[in-house]
PDB file of N, CA and C in Angstrom:
ATOM      1  N   UNK A   1       7.610   9.912   3.971  1.00 85.00           N
ATOM      2  CA  UNK A   1       8.853   9.202   4.134  1.00 85.00           C
ATOM      3  C   UNK A   1       9.708   9.944   5.158  1.00 85.00           C
ATOM      4  N   UNK A   2      10.299   9.194   6.029  1.00 88.00           N
ATOM      5  CA  UNK A   2      11.175   9.772   7.042  1.00 88.00           C
ATOM      6  C   UNK A   2      12.622   9.519   6.652  1.00 88.00           C
ATOM      7  N   UNK A   3      13.400  10.565   6.586  1.00 88.00           N
ATOM      8  CA  UNK A   3      14.804  10.433   6.215  1.00 88.00           C
ATOM      9  C   UNK A   3      15.512   9.485   7.186  1.00 88.00           C
ATOM     10  N   UNK A   4      16.242   8.548   6.640  1.00 88.00           N
ATOM     11  CA  UNK A   4      16.994   7.538   7.399  1.00 88.00           C
ATOM     12  C   UNK A   4      16.106   6.559   8.162  1.00 88.00           C
ATOM     13  N   UNK A   5      14.813   6.583   7.919  1.00 89.00           N
ATOM     14  CA  UNK A   5      13.912   5.661   8.603  1.00 89.00           C
ATOM     15  C   UNK A   5      13.034   4.884   7.631  1.00 89.00           C
ATOM     16  N   UNK A   6      12.545   5.518   6.593  1.00 90.00           N
ATOM     17  CA  UNK A   6      11.719   4.820   5.616  1.00 90.00           C
ATOM     18  C   UNK A   6      10.297   5.314   5.596  1.00 90.00           C
ATOM     19  N   UNK A   7       9.406   4.420   5.193  1.00 92.00           N
ATOM     20  CA  UNK A   7       8.012   4.773   4.981  1.00 92.00           C
ATOM     21  C   UNK A   7       7.227   4.769   6.286  1.00 92.00           C
ATOM     22  N   UNK A   8       6.216   5.611   6.325  1.00 92.00           N
ATOM     23  CA  UNK A   8       5.321   5.696   7.465  1.00 92.00           C
ATOM     24  C   UNK A   8       3.907   5.848   6.909  1.00 92.00           C
ATOM     25  N   UNK A   9       2.996   4.983   7.315  1.00 93.00           N
ATOM     26  CA  UNK A   9       1.618   5.070   6.852  1.00 93.00           C
ATOM     27  C   UNK A   9       0.665   5.015   8.033  1.00 93.00           C
ATOM     28  N   UNK A  10      -0.528   5.513   7.828  1.00 93.00           N
ATOM     29  CA  UNK A  10      -1.576   5.478   8.842  1.00 93.00           C
ATOM     30  C   UNK A  10      -2.887   5.080   8.170  1.00 93.00           C
ATOM     31  N   UNK A  11      -3.863   4.691   8.979  1.00 94.00           N
ATOM     32  CA  UNK A  11      -5.183   4.354   8.459  1.00 94.00           C
ATOM     33  C   UNK A  11      -6.164   4.258   9.599  1.00 94.00           C
ATOM     34  N   UNK A  12      -7.443   4.139   9.250  1.00 95.00           N
ATOM     35  CA  UNK A  12      -8.484   3.982  10.261  1.00 95.00           C
ATOM     36  C   UNK A  12      -8.386   2.638  10.967  1.00 95.00           C
ATOM     37  N   UNK A  13      -7.696   1.676  10.326  1.00 96.00           N
ATOM     38  CA  UNK A  13      -7.500   0.355  10.923  1.00 96.00           C
ATOM     39  C   UNK A  13      -6.071  -0.099  10.643  1.00 96.00           C
ATOM     40  N   UNK A  14      -5.639  -1.103  11.380  1.00 96.00           N
ATOM     41  CA  UNK A  14      -4.309  -1.678  11.132  1.00 96.00           C
ATOM     42  C   UNK A  14      -4.255  -2.253   9.725  1.00 96.00           C
ATOM     43  N   UNK A  15      -5.360  -2.884   9.292  1.00 97.00           N
ATOM     44  CA  UNK A  15      -5.415  -3.459   7.950  1.00 97.00           C
ATOM     45  C   UNK A  15      -5.191  -2.391   6.885  1.00 97.00           C
ATOM     46  N   UNK A  16      -5.875  -1.256   7.004  1.00 97.00           N
ATOM     47  CA  UNK A  16      -5.730  -0.180   6.026  1.00 97.00           C
ATOM     48  C   UNK A  16      -4.310   0.370   6.040  1.00 97.00           C
ATOM     49  N   UNK A  17      -3.749   0.606   7.228  1.00 96.00           N
ATOM     50  CA  UNK A  17      -2.382   1.126   7.322  1.00 96.00           C
ATOM     51  C   UNK A  17      -1.385   0.145   6.719  1.00 96.00           C
ATOM     52  N   UNK A  18      -1.588  -1.144   6.956  1.00 96.00           N
ATOM     53  CA  UNK A  18      -0.693  -2.157   6.375  1.00 96.00           C
ATOM     54  C   UNK A  18      -0.790  -2.144   4.864  1.00 96.00           C
ATOM     55  N   UNK A  19      -2.012  -2.031   4.333  1.00 96.00           N
ATOM     56  CA  UNK A  19      -2.169  -1.991   2.876  1.00 96.00           C
ATOM     57  C   UNK A  19      -1.497  -0.762   2.277  1.00 96.00           C
ATOM     58  N   UNK A  20      -1.651   0.396   2.915  1.00 96.00           N
ATOM     59  CA  UNK A  20      -1.009   1.609   2.387  1.00 96.00           C
ATOM     60  C   UNK A  20       0.501   1.472   2.431  1.00 96.00           C
ATOM     61  N   UNK A  21       1.040   0.802   3.452  1.00 96.00           N
ATOM     62  CA  UNK A  21       2.484   0.589   3.524  1.00 96.00           C
ATOM     63  C   UNK A  21       2.950  -0.297   2.372  1.00 96.00           C
ATOM     64  N   UNK A  22       2.244  -1.405   2.161  1.00 96.00           N
ATOM     65  CA  UNK A  22       2.593  -2.329   1.080  1.00 96.00           C
ATOM     66  C   UNK A  22       2.514  -1.621  -0.269  1.00 96.00           C
ATOM     67  N   UNK A  23       1.449  -0.849  -0.473  1.00 95.00           N
ATOM     68  CA  UNK A  23       1.257  -0.132  -1.727  1.00 95.00           C
ATOM     69  C   UNK A  23       2.336   0.924  -1.929  1.00 95.00           C
ATOM     70  N   UNK A  24       2.689   1.634  -0.873  1.00 95.00           N
ATOM     71  CA  UNK A  24       3.730   2.663  -0.980  1.00 95.00           C
ATOM     72  C   UNK A  24       5.073   2.044  -1.317  1.00 95.00           C
ATOM     73  N   UNK A  25       5.398   0.921  -0.683  1.00 96.00           N
ATOM     74  CA  UNK A  25       6.666   0.257  -0.972  1.00 96.00           C
ATOM     75  C   UNK A  25       6.716  -0.210  -2.424  1.00 96.00           C
ATOM     76  N   UNK A  26       5.622  -0.796  -2.903  1.00 96.00           N
ATOM     77  CA  UNK A  26       5.560  -1.230  -4.308  1.00 96.00           C
ATOM     78  C   UNK A  26       5.657  -0.039  -5.254  1.00 96.00           C
ATOM     79  N   UNK A  27       5.035   1.068  -4.896  1.00 93.00           N
ATOM     80  CA  UNK A  27       5.105   2.272  -5.735  1.00 93.00           C
ATOM     81  C   UNK A  27       6.527   2.813  -5.793  1.00 93.00           C
ATOM     82  N   UNK A  28       7.223   2.796  -4.680  1.00 93.00           N
ATOM     83  CA  UNK A  28       8.619   3.244  -4.658  1.00 93.00           C
ATOM     84  C   UNK A  28       9.491   2.344  -5.532  1.00 93.00           C
ATOM     85  N   UNK A  29       9.286   1.035  -5.451  1.00 96.00           N
ATOM     86  CA  UNK A  29      10.038   0.102  -6.289  1.00 96.00           C
ATOM     87  C   UNK A  29       9.763   0.365  -7.765  1.00 96.00           C
ATOM     88  N   UNK A  30       8.498   0.581  -8.117  1.00 95.00           N
ATOM     89  CA  UNK A  30       8.137   0.849  -9.510  1.00 95.00           C
ATOM     90  C   UNK A  30       8.765   2.150  -9.999  1.00 95.00           C
ATOM     91  N   UNK A  31       8.795   3.166  -9.147  1.00 93.00           N
ATOM     92  CA  UNK A  31       9.391   4.437  -9.546  1.00 93.00           C
ATOM     93  C   UNK A  31      10.891   4.290  -9.764  1.00 93.00           C
ATOM     94  N   UNK A  32      11.570   3.562  -8.894  1.00 94.00           N
ATOM     95  CA  UNK A  32      13.007   3.351  -9.075  1.00 94.00           C
ATOM     96  C   UNK A  32      13.301   2.599 -10.367  1.00 94.00           C
ATOM     97  N   UNK A  33      12.496   1.585 -10.669  1.00 96.00           N
ATOM     98  CA  UNK A  33      12.670   0.839 -11.919  1.00 96.00           C
ATOM     99  C   UNK A  33      12.400   1.724 -13.129  1.00 96.00           C
ATOM    100  N   UNK A  34      11.366   2.549 -13.048  1.00 95.00           N
ATOM    101  CA  UNK A  34      11.032   3.444 -14.159  1.00 95.00           C
ATOM    102  C   UNK A  34      12.143   4.463 -14.393  1.00 95.00           C
ATOM    103  N   UNK A  35      12.674   5.037 -13.327  1.00 95.00           N
ATOM    104  CA  UNK A  35      13.752   6.021 -13.463  1.00 95.00           C
ATOM    105  C   UNK A  35      15.014   5.378 -14.026  1.00 95.00           C
ATOM    106  N   UNK A  36      15.259   4.128 -13.677  1.00 97.00           N
ATOM    107  CA  UNK A  36      16.433   3.436 -14.202  1.00 97.00           C
ATOM    108  C   UNK A  36      16.290   3.147 -15.697  1.00 97.00           C
ATOM    109  N   UNK A  37      15.055   3.041 -16.175  1.00 96.00           N
ATOM    110  CA  UNK A  37      14.807   2.725 -17.581  1.00 96.00           C
ATOM    111  C   UNK A  37      14.910   3.957 -18.479  1.00 96.00           C
ATOM    112  N   UNK A  38      14.823   5.139 -17.925  1.00 95.00           N
ATOM    113  CA  UNK A  38      14.904   6.351 -18.740  1.00 95.00           C
ATOM    114  C   UNK A  38      14.025   7.447 -18.191  1.00 95.00           C
ATOM    115  N   UNK A  39      13.771   8.459 -19.011  1.00 94.00           N
ATOM    116  CA  UNK A  39      12.935   9.587 -18.559  1.00 94.00           C
ATOM    117  C   UNK A  39      11.526   9.115 -18.178  1.00 94.00           C
ATOM    118  N   UNK A  40      10.998   9.700 -17.123  1.00 92.00           N
ATOM    119  CA  UNK A  40       9.659   9.327 -16.650  1.00 92.00           C
ATOM    120  C   UNK A  40       8.643  10.386 -17.085  1.00 92.00           C
ATOM    121  N   UNK A  41       7.384   9.991 -17.087  1.00 91.00           N
ATOM    122  CA  UNK A  41       6.283  10.893 -17.428  1.00 91.00           C
ATOM    123  C   UNK A  41       5.418  11.042 -16.182  1.00 91.00           C
ATOM    124  N   UNK A  42       5.228  12.256 -15.743  1.00 91.00           N
ATOM    125  CA  UNK A  42       4.418  12.504 -14.547  1.00 91.00           C
ATOM    126  C   UNK A  42       2.935  12.288 -14.845  1.00 91.00           C
ATOM    127  N   UNK A  43       2.205  11.878 -13.822  1.00 92.00           N
ATOM    128  CA  UNK A  43       0.760  11.718 -13.925  1.00 92.00           C
ATOM    129  C   UNK A  43       0.119  13.095 -13.795  1.00 92.00           C
ATOM    130  N   UNK A  44      -0.860  13.369 -14.628  1.00 96.00           N
ATOM    131  CA  UNK A  44      -1.607  14.615 -14.578  1.00 96.00           C
ATOM    132  C   UNK A  44      -2.276  14.760 -13.207  1.00 96.00           C
ATOM    133  N   UNK A  45      -2.286  15.961 -12.648  1.00 97.00           N
ATOM    134  CA  UNK A  45      -2.857  16.205 -11.322  1.00 97.00           C
ATOM    135  C   UNK A  45      -4.326  15.772 -11.251  1.00 97.00           C
ATOM    136  N   UNK A  46      -5.100  16.086 -12.284  1.00 97.00           N
ATOM    137  CA  UNK A  46      -6.516  15.714 -12.280  1.00 97.00           C
ATOM    138  C   UNK A  46      -6.690  14.197 -12.255  1.00 97.00           C
ATOM    139  N   UNK A  47      -5.847  13.478 -12.999  1.00 97.00           N
ATOM    140  CA  UNK A  47      -5.907  12.011 -12.991  1.00 97.00           C
ATOM    141  C   UNK A  47      -5.526  11.462 -11.616  1.00 97.00           C
ATOM    142  N   UNK A  48      -4.518  12.065 -10.994  1.00 95.00           N
ATOM    143  CA  UNK A  48      -4.111  11.626  -9.655  1.00 95.00           C
ATOM    144  C   UNK A  48      -5.238  11.841  -8.654  1.00 95.00           C
ATOM    145  N   UNK A  49      -5.920  12.974  -8.732  1.00 97.00           N
ATOM    146  CA  UNK A  49      -7.031  13.253  -7.820  1.00 97.00           C
ATOM    147  C   UNK A  49      -8.202  12.307  -8.075  1.00 97.00           C
ATOM    148  N   UNK A  50      -8.476  11.996  -9.336  1.00 97.00           N
ATOM    149  CA  UNK A  50      -9.550  11.063  -9.668  1.00 97.00           C
ATOM    150  C   UNK A  50      -9.241   9.677  -9.107  1.00 97.00           C
ATOM    151  N   UNK A  51      -8.007   9.230  -9.288  1.00 94.00           N
ATOM    152  CA  UNK A  51      -7.602   7.922  -8.768  1.00 94.00           C
ATOM    153  C   UNK A  51      -7.709   7.891  -7.252  1.00 94.00           C
ATOM    154  N   UNK A  52      -7.254   8.946  -6.599  1.00 94.00           N
ATOM    155  CA  UNK A  52      -7.357   9.012  -5.139  1.00 94.00           C
ATOM    156  C   UNK A  52      -8.819   8.939  -4.699  1.00 94.00           C
ATOM    157  N   UNK A  53      -9.691   9.624  -5.400  1.00 95.00           N
ATOM    158  CA  UNK A  53     -11.107   9.592  -5.059  1.00 95.00           C
ATOM    159  C   UNK A  53     -11.725   8.212  -5.208  1.00 95.00           C
ATOM    160  N   UNK A  54     -11.204   7.424  -6.149  1.00 93.00           N
ATOM    161  CA  UNK A  54     -11.757   6.098  -6.399  1.00 93.00           C
ATOM    162  C   UNK A  54     -11.198   5.033  -5.465  1.00 93.00           C
ATOM    163  N   UNK A  55      -9.902   5.091  -5.155  1.00 92.00           N
ATOM    164  CA  UNK A  55      -9.290   4.006  -4.376  1.00 92.00           C
ATOM    165  C   UNK A  55      -8.458   4.500  -3.199  1.00 92.00           C
ATOM    166  N   UNK A  56      -8.596   5.748  -2.821  1.00 93.00           N
ATOM    167  CA  UNK A  56      -7.747   6.302  -1.777  1.00 93.00           C
ATOM    168  C   UNK A  56      -8.365   6.359  -0.397  1.00 93.00           C
ATOM    169  N   UNK A  57      -9.492   5.713  -0.183  1.00 95.00           N
ATOM    170  CA  UNK A  57     -10.135   5.768   1.138  1.00 95.00           C
ATOM    171  C   UNK A  57      -9.601   4.652   2.043  1.00 95.00           C
ATOM    172  N   UNK A  58      -9.799   4.822   3.338  1.00 94.00           N
ATOM    173  CA  UNK A  58      -9.390   3.773   4.270  1.00 94.00           C
ATOM    174  C   UNK A  58     -10.206   2.504   4.071  1.00 94.00           C
ATOM    175  N   UNK A  59     -11.456   2.642   3.649  1.00 96.00           N
ATOM    176  CA  UNK A  59     -12.261   1.459   3.355  1.00 96.00           C
ATOM    177  C   UNK A  59     -11.645   0.672   2.198  1.00 96.00           C
ATOM    178  N   UNK A  60     -11.194   1.378   1.160  1.00 96.00           N
ATOM    179  CA  UNK A  60     -10.541   0.704   0.031  1.00 96.00           C
ATOM    180  C   UNK A  60      -9.260   0.019   0.494  1.00 96.00           C
ATOM    181  N   UNK A  61      -8.494   0.667   1.366  1.00 96.00           N
ATOM    182  CA  UNK A  61      -7.285   0.046   1.902  1.00 96.00           C
ATOM    183  C   UNK A  61      -7.606  -1.211   2.687  1.00 96.00           C
ATOM    184  N   UNK A  62      -8.631  -1.138   3.524  1.00 97.00           N
ATOM    185  CA  UNK A  62      -9.043  -2.294   4.320  1.00 97.00           C
ATOM    186  C   UNK A  62      -9.481  -3.444   3.412  1.00 97.00           C
ATOM    187  N   UNK A  63     -10.305  -3.125   2.407  1.00 97.00           N
ATOM    188  CA  UNK A  63     -10.801  -4.157   1.489  1.00 97.00           C
ATOM    189  C   UNK A  63      -9.653  -4.804   0.722  1.00 97.00           C
ATOM    190  N   UNK A  64      -8.713  -4.015   0.261  1.00 96.00           N
ATOM    191  CA  UNK A  64      -7.592  -4.561  -0.507  1.00 96.00           C
ATOM    192  C   UNK A  64      -6.666  -5.423   0.337  1.00 96.00           C
ATOM    193  N   UNK A  65      -6.617  -5.186   1.638  1.00 97.00           N
ATOM    194  CA  UNK A  65      -5.751  -5.981   2.511  1.00 97.00           C
ATOM    195  C   UNK A  65      -6.354  -7.348   2.845  1.00 97.00           C
ATOM    196  N   UNK A  66      -7.669  -7.490   2.762  1.00 98.00           N
ATOM    197  CA  UNK A  66      -8.325  -8.718   3.213  1.00 98.00           C
ATOM    198  C   UNK A  66      -7.834  -9.994   2.523  1.00 98.00           C
ATOM    199  N   UNK A  67      -7.627 -10.028   1.201  1.00 97.00           N
ATOM    200  CA  UNK A  67      -7.090 -11.267   0.598  1.00 97.00           C
ATOM    201  C   UNK A  67      -5.705 -11.628   1.137  1.00 97.00           C
ATOM    202  N   UNK A  68      -4.873 -10.623   1.391  1.00 96.00           N
ATOM    203  CA  UNK A  68      -3.552 -10.892   1.957  1.00 96.00           C
ATOM    204  C   UNK A  68      -3.681 -11.439   3.375  1.00 96.00           C
ATOM    205  N   UNK A  69      -4.579 -10.861   4.162  1.00 96.00           N
ATOM    206  CA  UNK A  69      -4.814 -11.352   5.519  1.00 96.00           C
ATOM    207  C   UNK A  69      -5.309 -12.796   5.487  1.00 96.00           C
ATOM    208  N   UNK A  70      -6.235 -13.096   4.587  1.00 96.00           N
ATOM    209  CA  UNK A  70      -6.741 -14.472   4.462  1.00 96.00           C
ATOM    210  C   UNK A  70      -5.617 -15.446   4.109  1.00 96.00           C
ATOM    211  N   UNK A  71      -4.715 -15.014   3.228  1.00 96.00           N
ATOM    212  CA  UNK A  71      -3.577 -15.858   2.862  1.00 96.00           C
ATOM    213  C   UNK A  71      -2.657 -16.086   4.057  1.00 96.00           C
ATOM    214  N   UNK A  72      -2.401 -15.048   4.820  1.00 93.00           N
ATOM    215  CA  UNK A  72      -1.554 -15.172   6.012  1.00 93.00           C
ATOM    216  C   UNK A  72      -2.185 -16.128   7.011  1.00 93.00           C
ATOM    217  N   UNK A  73      -3.480 -16.004   7.229  1.00 93.00           N
ATOM    218  CA  UNK A  73      -4.196 -16.888   8.166  1.00 93.00           C
ATOM    219  C   UNK A  73      -4.098 -18.347   7.707  1.00 93.00           C
ATOM    220  N   UNK A  74      -4.212 -18.577   6.401  1.00 94.00           N
ATOM    221  CA  UNK A  74      -4.147 -19.938   5.858  1.00 94.00           C
ATOM    222  C   UNK A  74      -2.750 -20.539   5.949  1.00 94.00           C
ATOM    223  N   UNK A  75      -1.726 -19.739   5.628  1.00 95.00           N
ATOM    224  CA  UNK A  75      -0.378 -20.300   5.500  1.00 95.00           C
ATOM    225  C   UNK A  75       0.476 -20.203   6.762  1.00 95.00           C
ATOM    226  N   UNK A  76       0.192 -19.244   7.626  1.00 93.00           N
ATOM    227  CA  UNK A  76       1.026 -19.021   8.807  1.00 93.00           C
ATOM    228  C   UNK A  76       0.193 -19.100  10.086  1.00 93.00           C
ATOM    229  N   UNK A  77      -0.410 -20.229  10.321  1.00 87.00           N
ATOM    230  CA  UNK A  77      -1.293 -20.378  11.478  1.00 87.00           C
ATOM    231  C   UNK A  77      -0.563 -20.227  12.802  1.00 87.00           C
ATOM    232  N   UNK A  78       0.747 -20.476  12.823  1.00 90.00           N
ATOM    233  CA  UNK A  78       1.504 -20.373  14.074  1.00 90.00           C
ATOM    234  C   UNK A  78       1.629 -18.921  14.550  1.00 90.00           C
ATOM    235  N   UNK A  79       1.309 -17.953  13.731  1.00 87.00           N
ATOM    236  CA  UNK A  79       1.366 -16.551  14.165  1.00 87.00           C
ATOM    237  C   UNK A  79       0.348 -16.234  15.256  1.00 87.00           C
ATOM    238  N   UNK A  80      -0.706 -17.037  15.327  1.00 83.00           N
ATOM    239  CA  UNK A  80      -1.792 -16.762  16.262  1.00 83.00           C
ATOM    240  C   UNK A  80      -1.716 -17.606  17.531  1.00 83.00           C
ATOM    241  N   UNK A  81      -0.642 -18.321  17.720  1.00 82.00           N
ATOM    242  CA  UNK A  81      -0.484 -19.152  18.927  1.00 82.00           C
ATOM    243  C   UNK A  81      -0.032 -18.324  20.103  1.00 82.00           C
TER     244      UNK A  81
END
């Protein structure tokens, strides 16, 4: 996160970087909601590393973005004109 600028993500492809941006924004929203509800519980480091190993690759980011891309192509065809 860049102070006064917001989120910054990267990936092996534009699709992966876009997915990481979307995921990071949703994670930030969830954290703000959780903090507003009361005390939060941190995720165990080992669990965080396991999750990263399972879904933290650029291939996983690319794959997760594809349904959103398909939806954009279907609903916003004028973007490609």
